[in-house]
Coordinates of C-alpha atoms and ligand atoms in Angstrom, one line a residue:
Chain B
X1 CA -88.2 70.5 241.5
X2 CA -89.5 73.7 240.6
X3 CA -89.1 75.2 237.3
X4 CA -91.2 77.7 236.5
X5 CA -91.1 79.4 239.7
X6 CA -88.3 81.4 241.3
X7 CA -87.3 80.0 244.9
X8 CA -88.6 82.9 246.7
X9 CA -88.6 83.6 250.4
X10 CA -92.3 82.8 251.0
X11 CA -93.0 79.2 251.7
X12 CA -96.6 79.5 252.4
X13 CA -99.4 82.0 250.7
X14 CA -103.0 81.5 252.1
X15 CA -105.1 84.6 251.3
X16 CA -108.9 85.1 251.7
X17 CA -109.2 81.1 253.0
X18 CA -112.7 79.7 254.0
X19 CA -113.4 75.8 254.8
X20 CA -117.3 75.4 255.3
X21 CA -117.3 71.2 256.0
X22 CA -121.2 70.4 255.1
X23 CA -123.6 71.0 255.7
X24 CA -122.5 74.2 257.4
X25 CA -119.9 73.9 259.6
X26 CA -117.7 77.2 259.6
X27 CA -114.4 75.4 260.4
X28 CA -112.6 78.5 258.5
X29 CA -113.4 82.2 257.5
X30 CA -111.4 84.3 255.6
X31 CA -108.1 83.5 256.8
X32 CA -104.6 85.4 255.4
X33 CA -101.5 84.7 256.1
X34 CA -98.0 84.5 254.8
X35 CA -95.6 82.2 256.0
X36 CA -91.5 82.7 255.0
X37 CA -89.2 80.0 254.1
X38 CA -87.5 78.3 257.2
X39 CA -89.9 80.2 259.5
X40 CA -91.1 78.7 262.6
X41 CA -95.1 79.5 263.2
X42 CA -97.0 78.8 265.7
X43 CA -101.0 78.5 265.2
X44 CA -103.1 78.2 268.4
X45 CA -107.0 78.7 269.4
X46 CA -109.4 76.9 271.7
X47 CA -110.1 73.4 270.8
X48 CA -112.5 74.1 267.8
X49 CA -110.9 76.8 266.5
X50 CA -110.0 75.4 263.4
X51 CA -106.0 74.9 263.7
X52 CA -106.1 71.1 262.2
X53 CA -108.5 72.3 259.3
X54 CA -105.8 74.6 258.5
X55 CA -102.9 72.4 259.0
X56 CA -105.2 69.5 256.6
X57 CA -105.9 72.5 253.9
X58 CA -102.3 72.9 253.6
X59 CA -101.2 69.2 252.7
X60 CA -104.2 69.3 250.8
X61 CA -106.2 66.5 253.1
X62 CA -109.0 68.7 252.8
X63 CA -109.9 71.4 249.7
X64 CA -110.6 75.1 250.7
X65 CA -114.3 76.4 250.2
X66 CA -112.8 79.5 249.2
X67 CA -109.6 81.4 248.5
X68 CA -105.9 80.5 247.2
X69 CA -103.8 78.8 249.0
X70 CA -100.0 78.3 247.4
X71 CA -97.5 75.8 249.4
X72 CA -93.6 76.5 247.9
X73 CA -95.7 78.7 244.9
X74 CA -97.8 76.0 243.9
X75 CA -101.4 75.6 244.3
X76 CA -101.6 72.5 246.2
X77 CA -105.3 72.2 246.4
X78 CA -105.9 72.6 242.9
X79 CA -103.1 69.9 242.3
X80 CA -103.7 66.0 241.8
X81 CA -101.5 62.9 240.7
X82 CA -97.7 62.9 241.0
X83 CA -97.6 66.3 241.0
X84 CA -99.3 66.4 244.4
X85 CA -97.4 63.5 245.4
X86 CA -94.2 64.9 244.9
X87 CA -95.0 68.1 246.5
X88 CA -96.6 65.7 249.7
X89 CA -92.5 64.2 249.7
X90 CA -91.7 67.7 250.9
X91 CA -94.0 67.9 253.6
X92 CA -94.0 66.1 257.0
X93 CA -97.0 66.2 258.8
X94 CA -97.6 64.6 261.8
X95 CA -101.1 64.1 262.7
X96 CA -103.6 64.5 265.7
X97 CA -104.9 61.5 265.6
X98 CA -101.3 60.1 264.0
X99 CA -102.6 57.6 261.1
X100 CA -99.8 54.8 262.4
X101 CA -100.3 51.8 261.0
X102 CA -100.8 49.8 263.9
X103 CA -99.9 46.3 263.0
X104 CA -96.5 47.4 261.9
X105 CA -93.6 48.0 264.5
X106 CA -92.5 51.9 265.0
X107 CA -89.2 51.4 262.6
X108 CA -91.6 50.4 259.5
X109 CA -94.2 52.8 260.9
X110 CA -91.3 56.0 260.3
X111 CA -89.5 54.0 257.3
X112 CA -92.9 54.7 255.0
X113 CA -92.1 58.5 254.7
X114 CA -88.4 57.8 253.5
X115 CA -89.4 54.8 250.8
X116 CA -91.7 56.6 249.2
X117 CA -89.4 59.0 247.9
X118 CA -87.1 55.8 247.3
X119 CA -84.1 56.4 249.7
X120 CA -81.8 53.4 250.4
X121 CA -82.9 51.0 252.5
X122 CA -79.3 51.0 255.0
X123 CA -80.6 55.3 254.8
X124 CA -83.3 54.5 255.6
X125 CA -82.5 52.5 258.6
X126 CA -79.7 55.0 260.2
X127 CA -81.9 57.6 259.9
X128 CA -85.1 55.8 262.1
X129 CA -82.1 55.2 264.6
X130 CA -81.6 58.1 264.7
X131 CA -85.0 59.7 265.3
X132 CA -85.5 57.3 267.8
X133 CA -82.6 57.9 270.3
X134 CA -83.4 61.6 269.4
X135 CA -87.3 61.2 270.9
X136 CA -85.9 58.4 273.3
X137 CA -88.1 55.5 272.0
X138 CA -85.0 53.4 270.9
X139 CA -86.1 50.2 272.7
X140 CA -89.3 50.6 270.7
X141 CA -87.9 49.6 267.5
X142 CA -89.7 46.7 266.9
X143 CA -92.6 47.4 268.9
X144 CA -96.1 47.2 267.2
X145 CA -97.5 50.5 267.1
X146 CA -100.6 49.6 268.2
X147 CA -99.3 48.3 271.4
X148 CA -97.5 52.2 272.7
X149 CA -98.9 54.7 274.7
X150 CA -100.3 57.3 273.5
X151 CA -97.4 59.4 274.2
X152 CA -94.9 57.0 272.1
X153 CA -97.4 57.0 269.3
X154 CA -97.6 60.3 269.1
X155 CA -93.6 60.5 268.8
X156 CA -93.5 57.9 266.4
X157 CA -95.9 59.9 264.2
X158 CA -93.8 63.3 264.5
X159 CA -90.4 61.1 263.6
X160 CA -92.3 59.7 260.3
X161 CA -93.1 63.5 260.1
X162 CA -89.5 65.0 260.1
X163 CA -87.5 61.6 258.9
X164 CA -87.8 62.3 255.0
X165 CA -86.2 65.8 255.6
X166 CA -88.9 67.5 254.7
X167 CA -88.8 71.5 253.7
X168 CA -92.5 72.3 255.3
X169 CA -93.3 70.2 258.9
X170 CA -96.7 70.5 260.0
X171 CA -97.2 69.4 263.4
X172 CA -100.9 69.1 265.3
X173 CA -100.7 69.7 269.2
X174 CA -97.2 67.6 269.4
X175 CA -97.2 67.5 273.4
X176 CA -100.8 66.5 274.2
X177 CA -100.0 63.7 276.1
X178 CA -96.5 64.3 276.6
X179 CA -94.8 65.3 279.9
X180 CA -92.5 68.3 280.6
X181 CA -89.3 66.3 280.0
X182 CA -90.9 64.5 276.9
X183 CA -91.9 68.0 275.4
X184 CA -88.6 69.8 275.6
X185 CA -86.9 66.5 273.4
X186 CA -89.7 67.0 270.8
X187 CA -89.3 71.0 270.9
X188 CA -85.8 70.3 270.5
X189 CA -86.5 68.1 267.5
X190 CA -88.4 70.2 265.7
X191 CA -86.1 73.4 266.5
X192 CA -83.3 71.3 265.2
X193 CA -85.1 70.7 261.4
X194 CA -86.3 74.5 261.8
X195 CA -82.3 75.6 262.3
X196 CA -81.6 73.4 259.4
X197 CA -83.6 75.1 256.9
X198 CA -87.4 73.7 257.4
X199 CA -90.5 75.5 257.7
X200 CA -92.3 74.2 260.7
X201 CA -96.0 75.2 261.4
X202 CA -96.7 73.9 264.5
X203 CA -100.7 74.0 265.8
X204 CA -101.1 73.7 269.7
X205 CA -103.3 74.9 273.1
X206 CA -100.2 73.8 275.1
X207 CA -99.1 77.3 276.6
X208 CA -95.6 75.9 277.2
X209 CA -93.9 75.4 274.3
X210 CA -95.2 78.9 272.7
X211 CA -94.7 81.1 275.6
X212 CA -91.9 83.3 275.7
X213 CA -91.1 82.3 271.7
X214 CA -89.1 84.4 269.5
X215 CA -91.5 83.0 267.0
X216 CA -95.1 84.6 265.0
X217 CA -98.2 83.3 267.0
X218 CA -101.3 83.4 265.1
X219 CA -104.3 82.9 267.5
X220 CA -107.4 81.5 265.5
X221 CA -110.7 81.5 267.4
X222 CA -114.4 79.9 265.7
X223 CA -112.1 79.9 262.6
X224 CA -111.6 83.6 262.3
X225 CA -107.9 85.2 263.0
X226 CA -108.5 86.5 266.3
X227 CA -104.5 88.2 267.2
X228 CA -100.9 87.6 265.7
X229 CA -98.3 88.1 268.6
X230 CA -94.8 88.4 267.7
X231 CA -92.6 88.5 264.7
X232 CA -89.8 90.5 265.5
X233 CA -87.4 87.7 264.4
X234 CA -88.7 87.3 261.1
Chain Q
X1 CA -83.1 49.2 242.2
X2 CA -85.3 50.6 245.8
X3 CA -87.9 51.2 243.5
X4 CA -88.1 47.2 242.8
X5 CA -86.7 46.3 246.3
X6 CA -90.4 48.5 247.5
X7 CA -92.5 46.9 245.3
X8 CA -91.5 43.2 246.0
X9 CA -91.7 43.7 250.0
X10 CA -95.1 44.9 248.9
X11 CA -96.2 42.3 246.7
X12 CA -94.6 39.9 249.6
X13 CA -97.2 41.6 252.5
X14 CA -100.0 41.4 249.8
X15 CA -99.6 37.6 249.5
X16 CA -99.3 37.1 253.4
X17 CA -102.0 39.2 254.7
X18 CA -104.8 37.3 251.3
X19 CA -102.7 34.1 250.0
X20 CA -106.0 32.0 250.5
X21 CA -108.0 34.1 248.1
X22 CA -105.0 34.8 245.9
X23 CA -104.7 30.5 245.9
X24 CA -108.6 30.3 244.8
X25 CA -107.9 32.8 242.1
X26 CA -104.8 31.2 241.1
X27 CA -106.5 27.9 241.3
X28 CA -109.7 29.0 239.2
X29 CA -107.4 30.7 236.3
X30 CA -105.1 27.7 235.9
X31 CA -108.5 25.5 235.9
X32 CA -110.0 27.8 233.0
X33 CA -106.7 27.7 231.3
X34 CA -106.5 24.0 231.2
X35 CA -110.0 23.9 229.6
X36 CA -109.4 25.9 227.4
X37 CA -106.7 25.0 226.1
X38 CA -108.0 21.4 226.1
X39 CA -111.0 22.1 223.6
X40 CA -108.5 24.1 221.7
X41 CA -105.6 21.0 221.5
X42 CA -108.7 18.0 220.6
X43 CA -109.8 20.6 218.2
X44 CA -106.4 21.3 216.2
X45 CA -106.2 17.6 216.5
X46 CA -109.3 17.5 214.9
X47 CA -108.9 20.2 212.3
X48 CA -105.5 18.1 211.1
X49 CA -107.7 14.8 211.3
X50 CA -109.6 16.6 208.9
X51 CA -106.9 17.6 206.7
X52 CA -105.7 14.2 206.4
X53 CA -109.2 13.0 205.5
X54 CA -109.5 15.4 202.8
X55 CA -106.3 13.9 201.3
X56 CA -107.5 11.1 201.2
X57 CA -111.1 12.0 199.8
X58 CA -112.1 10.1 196.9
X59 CA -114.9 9.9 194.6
X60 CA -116.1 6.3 193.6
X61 CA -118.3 6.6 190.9
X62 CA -120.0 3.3 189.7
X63 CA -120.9 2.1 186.8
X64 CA -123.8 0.1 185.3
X65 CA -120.7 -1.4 182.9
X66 CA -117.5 -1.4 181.7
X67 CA -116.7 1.5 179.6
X68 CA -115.1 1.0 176.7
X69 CA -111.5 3.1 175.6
X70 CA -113.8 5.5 173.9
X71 CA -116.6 5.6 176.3
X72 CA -113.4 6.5 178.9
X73 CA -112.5 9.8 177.0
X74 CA -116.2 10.9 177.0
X75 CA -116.2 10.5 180.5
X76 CA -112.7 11.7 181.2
X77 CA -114.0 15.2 179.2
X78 CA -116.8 15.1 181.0
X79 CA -115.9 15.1 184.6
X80 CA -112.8 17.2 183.6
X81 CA -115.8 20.1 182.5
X82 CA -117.1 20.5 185.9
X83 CA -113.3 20.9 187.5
X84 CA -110.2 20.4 186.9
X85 CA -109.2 17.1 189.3
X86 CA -106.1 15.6 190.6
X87 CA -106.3 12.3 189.1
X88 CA -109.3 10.0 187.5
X89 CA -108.4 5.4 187.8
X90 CA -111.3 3.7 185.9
X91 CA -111.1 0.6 187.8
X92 CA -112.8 -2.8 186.2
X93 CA -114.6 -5.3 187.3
X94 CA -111.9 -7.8 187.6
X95 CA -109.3 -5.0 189.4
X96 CA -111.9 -4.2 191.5
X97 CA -112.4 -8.1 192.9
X98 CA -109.1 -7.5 193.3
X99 CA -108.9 -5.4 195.7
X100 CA -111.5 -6.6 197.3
X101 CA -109.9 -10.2 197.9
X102 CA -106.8 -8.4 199.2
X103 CA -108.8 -6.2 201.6
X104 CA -110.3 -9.8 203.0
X105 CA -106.7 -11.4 203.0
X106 CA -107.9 -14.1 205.8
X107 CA -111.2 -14.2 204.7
X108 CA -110.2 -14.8 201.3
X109 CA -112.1 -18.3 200.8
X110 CA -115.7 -16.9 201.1
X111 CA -114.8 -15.5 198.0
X112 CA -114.5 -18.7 196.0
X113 CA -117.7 -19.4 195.4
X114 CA -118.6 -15.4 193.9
X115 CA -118.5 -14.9 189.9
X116 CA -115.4 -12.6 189.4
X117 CA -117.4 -10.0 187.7
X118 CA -120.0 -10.0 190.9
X119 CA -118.7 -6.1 191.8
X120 CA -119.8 -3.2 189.5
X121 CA -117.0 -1.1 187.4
X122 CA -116.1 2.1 188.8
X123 CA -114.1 5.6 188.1
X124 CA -111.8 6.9 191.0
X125 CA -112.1 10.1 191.1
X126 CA -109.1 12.2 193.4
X127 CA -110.3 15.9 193.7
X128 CA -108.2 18.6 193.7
X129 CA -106.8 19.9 197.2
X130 CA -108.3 23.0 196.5
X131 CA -111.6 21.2 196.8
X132 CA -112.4 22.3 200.3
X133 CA -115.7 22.4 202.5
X134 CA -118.6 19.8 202.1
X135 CA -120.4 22.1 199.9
X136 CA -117.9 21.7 197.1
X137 CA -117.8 18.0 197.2
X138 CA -121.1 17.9 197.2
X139 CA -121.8 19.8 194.4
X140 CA -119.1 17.5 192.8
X141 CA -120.9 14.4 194.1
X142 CA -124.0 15.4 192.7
X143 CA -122.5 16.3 189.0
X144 CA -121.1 13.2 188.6
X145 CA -124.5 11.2 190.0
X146 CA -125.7 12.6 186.7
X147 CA -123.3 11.4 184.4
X148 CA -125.0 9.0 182.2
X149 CA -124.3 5.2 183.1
X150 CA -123.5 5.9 187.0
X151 CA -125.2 3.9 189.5
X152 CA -124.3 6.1 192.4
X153 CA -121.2 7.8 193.7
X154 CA -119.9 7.4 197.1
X155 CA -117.5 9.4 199.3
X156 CA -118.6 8.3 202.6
X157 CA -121.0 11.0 203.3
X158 CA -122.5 10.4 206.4
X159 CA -119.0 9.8 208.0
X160 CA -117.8 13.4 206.3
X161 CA -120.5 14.7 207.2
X162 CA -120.4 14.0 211.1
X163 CA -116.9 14.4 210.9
X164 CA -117.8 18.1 210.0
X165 CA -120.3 18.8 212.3
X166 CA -118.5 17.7 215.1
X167 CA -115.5 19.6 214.6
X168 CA -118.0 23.1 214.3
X169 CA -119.6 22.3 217.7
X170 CA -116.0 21.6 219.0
X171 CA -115.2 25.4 217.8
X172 CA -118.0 26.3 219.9
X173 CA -117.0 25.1 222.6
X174 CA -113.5 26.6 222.8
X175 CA -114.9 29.8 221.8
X176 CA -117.4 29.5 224.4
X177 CA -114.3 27.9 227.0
X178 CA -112.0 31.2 225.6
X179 CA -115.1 33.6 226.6
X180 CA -114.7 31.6 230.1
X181 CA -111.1 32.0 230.7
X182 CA -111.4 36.0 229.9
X183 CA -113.8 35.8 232.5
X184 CA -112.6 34.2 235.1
X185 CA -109.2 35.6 234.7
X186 CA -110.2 39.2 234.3
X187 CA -112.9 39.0 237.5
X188 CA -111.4 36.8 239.5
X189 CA -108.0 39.0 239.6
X190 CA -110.1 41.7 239.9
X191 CA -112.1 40.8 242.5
X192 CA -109.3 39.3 244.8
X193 CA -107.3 42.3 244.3
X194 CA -110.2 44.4 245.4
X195 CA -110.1 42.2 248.5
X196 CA -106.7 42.9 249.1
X197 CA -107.0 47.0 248.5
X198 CA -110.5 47.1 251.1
X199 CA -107.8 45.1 253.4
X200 CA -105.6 47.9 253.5
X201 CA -107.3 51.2 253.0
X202 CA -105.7 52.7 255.8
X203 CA -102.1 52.0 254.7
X204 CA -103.4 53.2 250.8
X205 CA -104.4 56.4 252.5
X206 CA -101.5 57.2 254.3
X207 CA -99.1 56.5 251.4
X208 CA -101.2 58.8 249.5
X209 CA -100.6 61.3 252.5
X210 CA -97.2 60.9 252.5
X211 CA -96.6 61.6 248.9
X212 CA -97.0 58.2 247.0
X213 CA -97.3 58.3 243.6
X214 CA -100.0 56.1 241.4
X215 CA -97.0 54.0 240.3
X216 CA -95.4 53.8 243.8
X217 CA -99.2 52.1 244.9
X218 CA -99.8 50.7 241.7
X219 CA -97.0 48.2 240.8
X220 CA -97.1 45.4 243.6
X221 CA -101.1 44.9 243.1
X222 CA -100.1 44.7 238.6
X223 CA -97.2 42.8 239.5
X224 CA -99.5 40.3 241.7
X225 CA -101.6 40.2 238.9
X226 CA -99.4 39.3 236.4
X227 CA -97.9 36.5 238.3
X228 CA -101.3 35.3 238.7
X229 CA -101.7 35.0 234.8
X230 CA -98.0 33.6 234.4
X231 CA -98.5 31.1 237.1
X232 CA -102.3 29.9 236.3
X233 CA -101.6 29.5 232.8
X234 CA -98.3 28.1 233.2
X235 CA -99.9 25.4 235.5
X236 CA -103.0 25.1 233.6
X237 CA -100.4 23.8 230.5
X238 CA -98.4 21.6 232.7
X239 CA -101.8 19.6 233.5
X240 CA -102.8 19.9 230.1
X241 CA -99.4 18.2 229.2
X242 CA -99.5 15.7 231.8
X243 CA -102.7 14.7 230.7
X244 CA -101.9 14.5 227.1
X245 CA -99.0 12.2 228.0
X246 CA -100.7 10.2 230.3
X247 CA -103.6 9.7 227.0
X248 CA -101.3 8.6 224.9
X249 CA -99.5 5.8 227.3
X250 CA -102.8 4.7 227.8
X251 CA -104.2 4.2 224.3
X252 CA -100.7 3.6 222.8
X253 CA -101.2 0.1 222.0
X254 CA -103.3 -0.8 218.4
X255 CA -106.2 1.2 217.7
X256 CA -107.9 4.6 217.1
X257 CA -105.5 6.8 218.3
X258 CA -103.0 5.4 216.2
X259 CA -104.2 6.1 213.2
X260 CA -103.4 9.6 213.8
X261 CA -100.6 11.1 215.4
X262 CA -102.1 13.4 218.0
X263 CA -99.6 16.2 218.9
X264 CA -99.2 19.2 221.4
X265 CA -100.0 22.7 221.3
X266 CA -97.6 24.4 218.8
X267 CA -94.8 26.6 220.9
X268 CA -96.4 29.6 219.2
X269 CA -99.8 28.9 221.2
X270 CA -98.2 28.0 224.2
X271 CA -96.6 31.4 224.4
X272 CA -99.5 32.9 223.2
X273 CA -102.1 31.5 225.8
X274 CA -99.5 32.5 228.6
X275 CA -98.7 36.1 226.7
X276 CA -102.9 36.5 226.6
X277 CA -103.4 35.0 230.4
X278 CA -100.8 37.5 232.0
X279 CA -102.6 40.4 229.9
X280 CA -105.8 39.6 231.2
X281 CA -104.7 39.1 234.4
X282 CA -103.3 42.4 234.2
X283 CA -106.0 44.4 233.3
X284 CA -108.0 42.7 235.7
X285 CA -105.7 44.0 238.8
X286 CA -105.5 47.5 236.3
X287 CA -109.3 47.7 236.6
X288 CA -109.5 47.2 240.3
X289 CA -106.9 49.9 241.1
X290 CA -107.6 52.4 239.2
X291 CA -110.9 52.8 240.4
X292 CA -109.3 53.1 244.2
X293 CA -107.1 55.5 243.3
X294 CA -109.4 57.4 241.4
X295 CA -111.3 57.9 244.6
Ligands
ADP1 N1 -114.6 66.5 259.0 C1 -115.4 67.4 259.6 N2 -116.7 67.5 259.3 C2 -117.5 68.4 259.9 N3 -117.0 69.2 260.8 C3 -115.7 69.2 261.1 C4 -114.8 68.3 260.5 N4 -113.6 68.5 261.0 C5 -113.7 69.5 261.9 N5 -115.0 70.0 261.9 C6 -115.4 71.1 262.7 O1 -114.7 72.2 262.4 C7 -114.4 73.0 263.5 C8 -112.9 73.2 263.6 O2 -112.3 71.9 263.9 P1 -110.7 71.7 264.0 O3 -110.1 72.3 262.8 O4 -110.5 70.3 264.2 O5 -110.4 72.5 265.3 P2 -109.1 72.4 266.3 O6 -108.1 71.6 265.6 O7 -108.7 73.8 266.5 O8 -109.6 71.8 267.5 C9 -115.0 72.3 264.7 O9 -116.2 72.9 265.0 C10 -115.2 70.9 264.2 O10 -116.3 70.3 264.8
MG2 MG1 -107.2 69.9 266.3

């Protein structure tokens, strides 16, 4: 809930952001950007280039060296305790390496996202259905996680991402060892929250799914803005 | 309503993935709760045994002779000077062969031969109630040695006086067994909840990720500890109980333990040990957490 702060069109601020990981690795330099409500952004670089740094500085996994950085007008990495916590119920991030639990099976693995904000337990379960037809893993239901493919993990970890209905998705390279059939159900996924009001931030080398996109493209390279592309649809 | 339905699938997983350790520490706080509150029950016992005695307690003050009715009121005023006293029986010679040939009842006949003047006069003295602690009787003892005529006075000392000592070292011990059960209950809980957090890192970190609260990660690992200090003290009192019983079939017939009616922990302390047990349990699973998520 936000109470001091006017809903305003601007879902993400980062201005002047550094991330120096010690001793001296330059993972970020003086990055700016602003990033509007229900927008869908595209960050992309070389491997290196510091795209997961930025997606961890904006959930707050990692604390900036320098600048501000405001997620829905609040400064997140200044933020702690259930303040942060109910900020982190508002954004879905699925991970590059995709943190799943691996002894539980893929239903529990998405469920965790959806009890922690306390949704109904029948809610819950209709809307892991859901996901799963949606990313066509539904006979994986009760698989262990531990036991998929790459591939399936790294679905299950984008459904946990988008199940809680989050207003901000963050996404780290969501096709890397997905096919072309497998990618266009996931870009269809993640269109579909973007159409339904979330911001989605998505942080890829995968040429395909940025190409020819309405969307901004901000190309990061050694942790420096190198280009934004695009933008007319904003 | 989900918030409880969360925390009890939680507290369920908990208990699968480290029920050995969580039985050890169940195990050692129902065993620290039994001796406690052992010590603590022989030493109420004793404490009311001691009561008892101290009704009882009288003063026998002998005589070198049999005071006359005027000799009496001197000595009446007299003791009466030092502190004010329940009640004073001069007892003479003949009322006290008395009552010694009734005390003998079978033995009567080895009396026959003895002059019936063979036992010394004495004064009965009943201290107040008020007249509490070893010191004071003492003091009393002493006072009246010093009354003219007496030969000595008697209270049965040495018995008192063990009787006294024994039930200070029994405060020792349950202080010392109290100091135990804090111990093992706080550490213990503490230390198998630790287990039980290192177990699952990886999960605690990604509920934190996904927006958690402290409460949200809290609750099962309080909740498992407060059923720890329900359960273990609960327990611990059953086998107290059982053992009590079992005691007092055993030694029910005549003897000792019939001269004193030995009785249970009071409701009010029963509650109380399994009120103070869940706290401590609590704060030992309180301690362990909080210093995980203050990480
Ligand atoms: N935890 C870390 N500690 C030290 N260096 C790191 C850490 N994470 C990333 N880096 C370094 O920061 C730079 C940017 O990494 P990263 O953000 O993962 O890039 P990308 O996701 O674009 O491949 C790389 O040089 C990487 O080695
Ligand atoms: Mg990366």
């Amino acid at each position: 809930m936000i109470l001091q702060q006017p809903e305003t069109d601007t879902m993400i601020e980062m201005i002047k952001v550094s991330k120096i990981y010690p001793p001296d690795v330059t993972a970020l330099s003086d990055v700016s950007v602003t990033i509007g409500r229900g927008e869908m952004f595209f960050v992309i670089g070389m491997s290196g280039a510091g795209k997961t740094t930025l997606l961890k500085l904006l959930c707050s996994m990692e604390t900036p060296t320098n600048g501000l950085i405001e997620v829905a007008g609040k400064p997140i990495h200044k933020m702690k305790g259930s303040a942060l916590a109910r900020l982190r119920q508002k954004i879905g991030v699925a991970y590059q390496d995709f943190k799943l639990l691996d002894d539980r099976t893929t239903a529990e693995n998405i469920a965790i996202s959806m009890e922690v904000s306390y949704k109904k337990p029948d809610i819950i379960r209709k809307r892991v259905i859901d996901l799963l037809e949606q990313l066509n893993l539904s006979d994986k239901h009760d698989t262990i996680t531990g036991e998929l493919s790459r591939g399936e993990q790294q679905r299950v970890a984008l459904a946990r991402a988008v199940a809680n209905s989050p207003t901000l998705i963050l996404v780290d390279e969501p096709t890397g060892n997905l096919d072309a059939i497998t990618t266009e159900r996931v870009m269809k996924l993640l269109n579909k929250c973007n159409t339904s009001g979330a911001t989605v931030i998505i942080a890829t080398h995968d040429g395909s799914i940025y190409r020819n996109t309405p969307h901004r493209v901000m190309e990061l390279s050694r942790g420096r803005m190198h280009a934004m592309h695009g933008g007319e649809s904003v | 309503m989900n918030f409880w339905f969360t925390v009890f699938r939680q507290v369920g997983r908990n208990l699968r993935q480290t029920w050995p350790s969580q039985l050890m520490t169940l195990l050692t706080v129902t065993l620290s709760v039994l001796i406690f509150a052992f010590f603590y029950l022989v030493y109420t016992n004793m404490l009311t045994i001691g009561d008892k005695l101290g009704d009882d307690l009288r003063l026998i003050v002998y005589l070198e002779e049999e005071p006359g009715p005027e000799m009496q009121q001197q000595l009446l005023r007299k003791i009466t000077s030092f502190d004010e006293v329940e009640a004073i029986h001069f007892i003479s010679r003949t009322q006290a062969y008395d009552r010694f040939s009734q005390q003998m009842s079978r033995n009567r006949d080895v009396l026959e031969d003895m002059p019936r003047d063979f036992l010394p006069a004495s004064i009965e003295v009943v201290p107040l109630k008020t007249l509490r602690g070893l010191k004071q009787i003492k003091l009393f003892s002493e006072y009246l040695a010093k009354l003219p005529g007496t030969i000595k006075v008697q209270y049965g000392k040495d018995w008192i006086e063990r009787f006294y000592s024994f039930t200070n070292l029994l405060s020792i011990v349950v202080f010392l067994s109290g100091s135990l059960l804090i111990l093992t209950a706080v550490f213990m809980v503490a230390y198998t909840i630790r287990l039980t957090i290192m177990g699952r890192q990886a999960e605690l970190e990604l509920l934190k990720l996904v927006g958690a609260t402290n409460n949200y990660i809290r609750t099962p690992f309080l909740l498992e500890g407060l059923v720890q200090g329900l359960l273990g003290s609960a327990l611990g009192l059953l086998a107290l109980y059982l053992l009590f019983d079992w005691i007092k079939d055993r030694f029910s017939g005549p003897g000792l333990f019939n001269l004193f009616e030995f009785t249970f922990l009071p409701v009010q302390t029963f509650l109380a040990i399994v009120l103070v047990s869940i706290l401590l349990c609590t704060v030992g699973s309180f301690t362990s957490i909080q210093k995980y998520l203050r990480i």
